[in-house]
CSV table of C-alpha atoms in Angstrom, one decimal:
chain,number,residue,atom,x,y,z
A,1,GLU,CA,-142.5,-0.4,-100.7
A,2,ALA,CA,-145.7,1.8,-101.1
A,3,GLN,CA,-146.1,3.3,-104.4
A,4,VAL,CA,-148.0,4.2,-106.9
A,5,THR,CA,-147.2,2.9,-110.8
A,6,GLN,CA,-148.2,4.1,-114.0
A,7,ASN,CA,-147.6,2.5,-117.4
A,8,PRO,CA,-146.3,3.6,-120.2
A,9,ARG,CA,-144.2,6.0,-118.5
A,10,TYR,CA,-143.7,7.4,-122.4
A,11,LEU,CA,-145.9,7.1,-125.3
A,12,ILE,CA,-145.9,8.4,-129.1
A,13,THR,CA,-149.4,7.6,-130.3
A,14,VAL,CA,-151.3,8.9,-133.6
A,15,THR,CA,-155.3,11.0,-133.3
A,16,GLY,CA,-157.5,8.6,-133.1
A,17,LYS,CA,-155.8,5.5,-132.0
A,18,LYS,CA,-157.2,4.4,-128.4
A,19,LEU,CA,-154.9,3.7,-125.7
A,20,THR,CA,-155.0,3.4,-121.8
A,21,VAL,CA,-152.7,4.5,-119.4
A,22,THR,CA,-152.6,2.1,-116.7
A,23,CYS,CA,-152.2,3.1,-112.7
A,24,SER,CA,-152.0,1.0,-109.7
A,25,GLN,CA,-151.4,1.9,-106.0
A,26,ASN,CA,-150.6,-0.5,-103.3
A,27,MET,CA,-151.4,1.2,-100.3
A,28,ASN,CA,-155.1,0.0,-100.2
A,29,HIS,CA,-156.0,3.9,-100.8
A,30,GLU,CA,-159.9,4.3,-101.7
A,31,TYR,CA,-159.0,7.9,-103.1
A,32,MET,CA,-157.4,8.0,-106.7
A,33,SER,CA,-157.3,10.7,-109.1
A,34,TRP,CA,-155.8,11.6,-112.5
A,35,TYR,CA,-154.2,15.0,-113.6
A,36,ARG,CA,-152.8,16.6,-116.4
A,37,GLN,CA,-149.5,19.0,-116.0
A,38,ASP,CA,-148.8,21.4,-118.9
A,39,PRO,CA,-147.0,24.5,-119.2
A,40,GLY,CA,-148.3,27.4,-118.0
A,41,LEU,CA,-151.5,25.8,-116.9
A,42,GLY,CA,-150.2,23.5,-114.1
A,43,LEU,CA,-152.2,20.4,-112.8
A,44,ARG,CA,-155.4,19.9,-113.4
A,45,GLN,CA,-157.6,17.2,-112.2
A,46,ILE,CA,-159.3,14.9,-115.1
A,47,TYR,CA,-161.5,12.3,-113.0
A,48,TYR,CA,-161.6,11.0,-109.5
A,49,SER,CA,-162.8,8.2,-107.6
A,50,MET,CA,-163.6,8.4,-104.1
A,51,ASN,CA,-164.1,4.0,-104.0
A,52,VAL,CA,-164.8,1.3,-106.3
A,53,GLU,CA,-167.7,1.6,-108.8
A,54,VAL,CA,-167.3,5.3,-107.3
A,55,THR,CA,-166.0,7.8,-110.0
A,56,ASP,CA,-166.9,11.4,-110.9
A,57,LYS,CA,-165.2,14.5,-113.1
A,58,GLY,CA,-163.2,16.6,-112.3
A,59,ASP,CA,-161.7,19.6,-114.1
A,60,VAL,CA,-161.3,18.3,-117.2
A,61,PRO,CA,-162.7,15.4,-118.1
A,62,GLU,CA,-163.7,15.9,-121.8
A,63,GLY,CA,-162.2,13.6,-124.4
A,64,TYR,CA,-161.2,10.9,-121.2
A,65,LYS,CA,-162.9,8.1,-119.5
A,66,VAL,CA,-161.8,6.4,-116.4
A,67,SER,CA,-163.2,2.8,-114.4
A,68,ARG,CA,-162.4,1.8,-111.0
A,69,LYS,CA,-163.5,-1.7,-110.7
A,70,GLU,CA,-160.5,-2.9,-107.8
A,71,LYS,CA,-159.4,-1.2,-105.2
A,72,ARG,CA,-156.0,-0.7,-106.7
A,73,ASN,CA,-156.1,-0.1,-110.4
A,74,PHE,CA,-157.9,3.0,-111.9
A,75,PRO,CA,-156.4,3.0,-115.6
A,76,LEU,CA,-157.3,6.7,-117.7
A,77,ILE,CA,-158.8,5.5,-121.0
A,78,LEU,CA,-158.6,8.1,-124.2
A,79,GLU,CA,-161.1,6.7,-126.5
A,80,SER,CA,-160.3,9.2,-129.5
A,81,PRO,CA,-156.7,10.9,-129.0
A,82,SER,CA,-156.4,14.2,-129.8
A,83,PRO,CA,-153.4,17.1,-130.4
A,84,ASN,CA,-154.5,19.0,-127.4
A,85,GLN,CA,-154.1,15.7,-125.3
A,86,THR,CA,-150.4,15.6,-125.4
A,87,SER,CA,-149.4,16.1,-121.8
A,88,LEU,CA,-147.9,14.9,-118.9
A,89,TYR,CA,-150.1,12.8,-117.1
A,90,PHE,CA,-150.2,11.5,-113.1
A,91,CYS,CA,-151.7,9.4,-111.1
A,92,ALA,CA,-152.7,10.3,-107.6
A,93,SER,CA,-154.0,8.2,-104.4
A,94,SER,CA,-155.0,9.1,-100.7
A,95,LEU,CA,-156.0,6.8,-98.1
A,96,ARG,CA,-159.6,8.4,-98.4
A,97,SER,CA,-161.5,11.6,-99.8
A,98,GLY,CA,-161.4,13.2,-96.7
A,99,ALA,CA,-157.3,13.0,-96.6
A,100,SER,CA,-157.0,14.3,-100.2
A,101,TYR,CA,-154.9,16.8,-98.6
A,102,GLU,CA,-152.0,13.8,-98.8
A,103,GLN,CA,-152.1,12.4,-102.2
A,104,TYR,CA,-149.1,10.5,-103.4
A,105,PHE,CA,-148.4,10.7,-107.1
A,106,GLY,CA,-147.4,8.1,-109.7
A,107,PRO,CA,-143.9,9.0,-111.6
A,108,GLY,CA,-145.9,10.2,-114.7
A,109,THR,CA,-146.9,9.4,-118.3
A,110,ARG,CA,-145.9,11.7,-121.1
A,111,LEU,CA,-148.1,11.4,-124.0
A,112,THR,CA,-147.3,12.9,-127.4
A,113,VAL,CA,-150.5,12.4,-129.8
A,114,THR,CA,-149.4,13.3,-133.3
B,1,GLN,CA,-159.3,36.2,-111.1
B,2,LYS,CA,-157.9,32.7,-110.8
B,3,GLU,CA,-158.9,30.5,-107.9
B,4,VAL,CA,-155.1,30.0,-106.9
B,5,GLU,CA,-152.3,32.5,-108.0
B,6,GLN,CA,-148.6,31.4,-107.9
B,7,ASP,CA,-145.8,33.5,-109.0
B,8,PRO,CA,-143.8,30.9,-111.5
B,9,GLY,CA,-140.0,32.7,-111.1
B,10,PRO,CA,-138.0,31.4,-111.4
B,11,LEU,CA,-136.6,32.1,-108.5
B,12,SER,CA,-132.4,31.5,-108.1
B,13,VAL,CA,-131.0,32.0,-104.9
B,14,PRO,CA,-127.6,31.2,-103.0
B,15,GLU,CA,-126.9,28.2,-100.8
B,16,GLY,CA,-127.7,28.7,-97.5
B,17,ALA,CA,-130.5,31.8,-98.2
B,18,ILE,CA,-133.8,31.9,-96.7
B,19,VAL,CA,-136.4,31.5,-99.5
B,20,SER,CA,-140.2,32.8,-99.7
B,21,LEU,CA,-142.6,30.9,-101.7
B,22,ASN,CA,-146.1,32.5,-101.9
B,23,CYS,CA,-149.8,32.0,-103.3
B,24,THR,CA,-152.8,33.7,-103.2
B,25,TYR,CA,-156.3,32.6,-103.6
B,26,SER,CA,-159.6,34.0,-103.7
B,27,ASN,CA,-162.0,30.7,-102.7
B,28,SER,CA,-163.0,31.5,-98.9
B,29,ALA,CA,-164.2,28.0,-98.5
B,30,PHE,CA,-160.5,26.5,-98.8
B,31,GLN,CA,-159.3,25.2,-95.6
B,32,TYR,CA,-156.4,22.9,-96.0
B,33,PHE,CA,-153.5,24.5,-97.3
B,34,MET,CA,-150.7,21.8,-98.7
B,35,TRP,CA,-147.4,22.2,-100.3
B,36,TYR,CA,-145.6,20.0,-102.8
B,37,ARG,CA,-142.2,19.4,-103.8
B,38,GLN,CA,-141.4,18.1,-107.9
B,39,TYR,CA,-138.2,17.3,-108.9
B,40,SER,CA,-137.1,17.7,-112.4
B,41,ARG,CA,-139.1,14.8,-114.4
B,42,LYS,CA,-140.6,13.2,-111.3
B,43,GLY,CA,-144.7,13.4,-109.7
B,44,PRO,CA,-145.1,15.8,-106.8
B,45,GLU,CA,-144.7,14.6,-103.4
B,46,LEU,CA,-146.5,16.4,-100.3
B,47,LEU,CA,-144.1,18.9,-98.7
B,48,MET,CA,-146.3,19.7,-95.5
B,49,TYR,CA,-150.3,20.3,-95.0
B,50,THR,CA,-152.0,23.3,-92.6
B,51,TYR,CA,-155.5,23.0,-91.7
B,52,SER,CA,-156.9,26.7,-91.4
B,53,SER,CA,-154.8,29.4,-90.6
B,54,GLY,CA,-151.4,29.5,-88.5
B,55,ASN,CA,-148.2,28.2,-88.9
B,56,LYS,CA,-146.2,24.8,-89.3
B,57,GLU,CA,-142.9,24.0,-89.0
B,58,ASP,CA,-140.9,20.9,-90.1
B,59,GLY,CA,-137.3,21.3,-90.0
B,60,ARG,CA,-135.8,23.7,-92.3
B,61,PHE,CA,-139.4,24.2,-93.6
B,62,THR,CA,-142.0,26.7,-92.6
B,63,ALA,CA,-145.7,26.8,-94.0
B,64,GLN,CA,-147.5,29.9,-93.1
B,65,VAL,CA,-151.7,30.7,-93.7
B,66,ASP,CA,-153.5,33.5,-93.5
B,67,LYS,CA,-156.7,33.3,-93.9
B,68,SER,CA,-157.6,36.8,-93.7
B,69,SER,CA,-155.4,37.8,-96.4
B,70,LYS,CA,-156.2,34.9,-98.0
B,71,TYR,CA,-152.4,34.4,-98.5
B,72,ILE,CA,-149.8,31.3,-98.1
B,73,SER,CA,-146.2,31.2,-97.9
B,74,LEU,CA,-143.4,28.8,-97.3
B,75,PHE,CA,-140.4,29.8,-96.1
B,76,ILE,CA,-137.3,27.2,-96.6
B,77,ARG,CA,-134.1,28.3,-94.3
B,78,ASP,CA,-130.5,27.3,-94.9
B,79,SER,CA,-131.8,26.4,-98.7
B,80,GLN,CA,-129.5,23.1,-100.0
B,81,PRO,CA,-128.6,22.5,-103.7
B,82,SER,CA,-131.3,19.8,-103.0
B,83,ASP,CA,-134.0,22.0,-102.7
B,84,SER,CA,-134.2,22.9,-106.5
B,85,ALA,CA,-137.0,22.0,-107.6
B,86,THR,CA,-140.4,23.0,-108.6
B,87,TYR,CA,-142.9,24.0,-105.8
B,88,LEU,CA,-146.6,23.9,-105.9
B,89,CYS,CA,-149.2,25.5,-103.5
B,90,ALA,CA,-152.5,23.5,-103.4
B,91,MET,CA,-155.9,23.8,-101.3
B,92,ARG,CA,-159.1,22.3,-101.3
B,93,GLY,CA,-162.5,22.8,-99.0
B,94,ASN,CA,-163.6,20.6,-95.7
B,95,SER,CA,-166.9,19.2,-97.0
B,96,GLY,CA,-167.8,16.2,-98.9
B,97,GLY,CA,-167.6,15.3,-103.0
B,98,SER,CA,-165.5,17.5,-105.0
B,99,ASN,CA,-164.7,19.6,-102.2
B,100,TYR,CA,-161.9,17.0,-101.7
B,101,LYS,CA,-160.2,18.5,-105.1
B,102,LEU,CA,-157.1,20.2,-104.9
B,103,THR,CA,-156.6,22.8,-106.5
B,104,PHE,CA,-153.1,23.9,-107.5
B,105,GLY,CA,-150.9,26.9,-107.8
B,106,LYS,CA,-148.8,26.7,-111.4
B,107,GLY,CA,-145.5,26.4,-109.3
B,108,THR,CA,-142.8,27.8,-108.8
B,109,LEU,CA,-139.3,26.8,-109.8
B,110,LEU,CA,-136.6,27.3,-107.3
B,111,THR,CA,-132.7,27.0,-107.8
B,112,VAL,CA,-130.3,27.3,-105.2
B,113,ASN,CA,-126.5,27.6,-106.5
B,114,PRO,CA,-123.9,26.1,-104.6
């Protein structure tokens, strides 16, 4: 089954404790992206990757890091999480950057930072 | 002025009603216009996209784009309880790099009552 998977689905952590949210897709997609979704603010892009080893900032990159060493994986790293990073996070992928209008989203990771 | 404006609702209609969902935008560079549907506790899924102006129909769903007014609409005919979800409009430009980024509206919560 073609899908985007994220782990963990739910995470409660404390301020300053480094964490990684994994994202993997099995569709051989080139373009991958991370979003956060907050009430009243909608979906905002954090980082995106147009291909292996090619990443760039989205609208709200502060406090986040990403890497793209393999085509299928695009982990999101929070090196020192803070309470304002409490949010619902989605990973998404599309066949290529030019086809980013057709993105497939993962199920989401709900992160709470206390 | 925000790039994409979408009335968050909530919108509650009886089964069988025609539903109209709308977004306005300010960036004249937007060329691709998408509608995503997001069920509770799930990731968004693409319903349909339109390139430039015009209409597109898919079953009970019709998307319209009026670039002269910077206004897009999604119509749902014969609405069903299974259509109850949050509907997100999204848009992007047509050239490379960061123009592949999607800009989302905040979403409209729709409930279709049996």
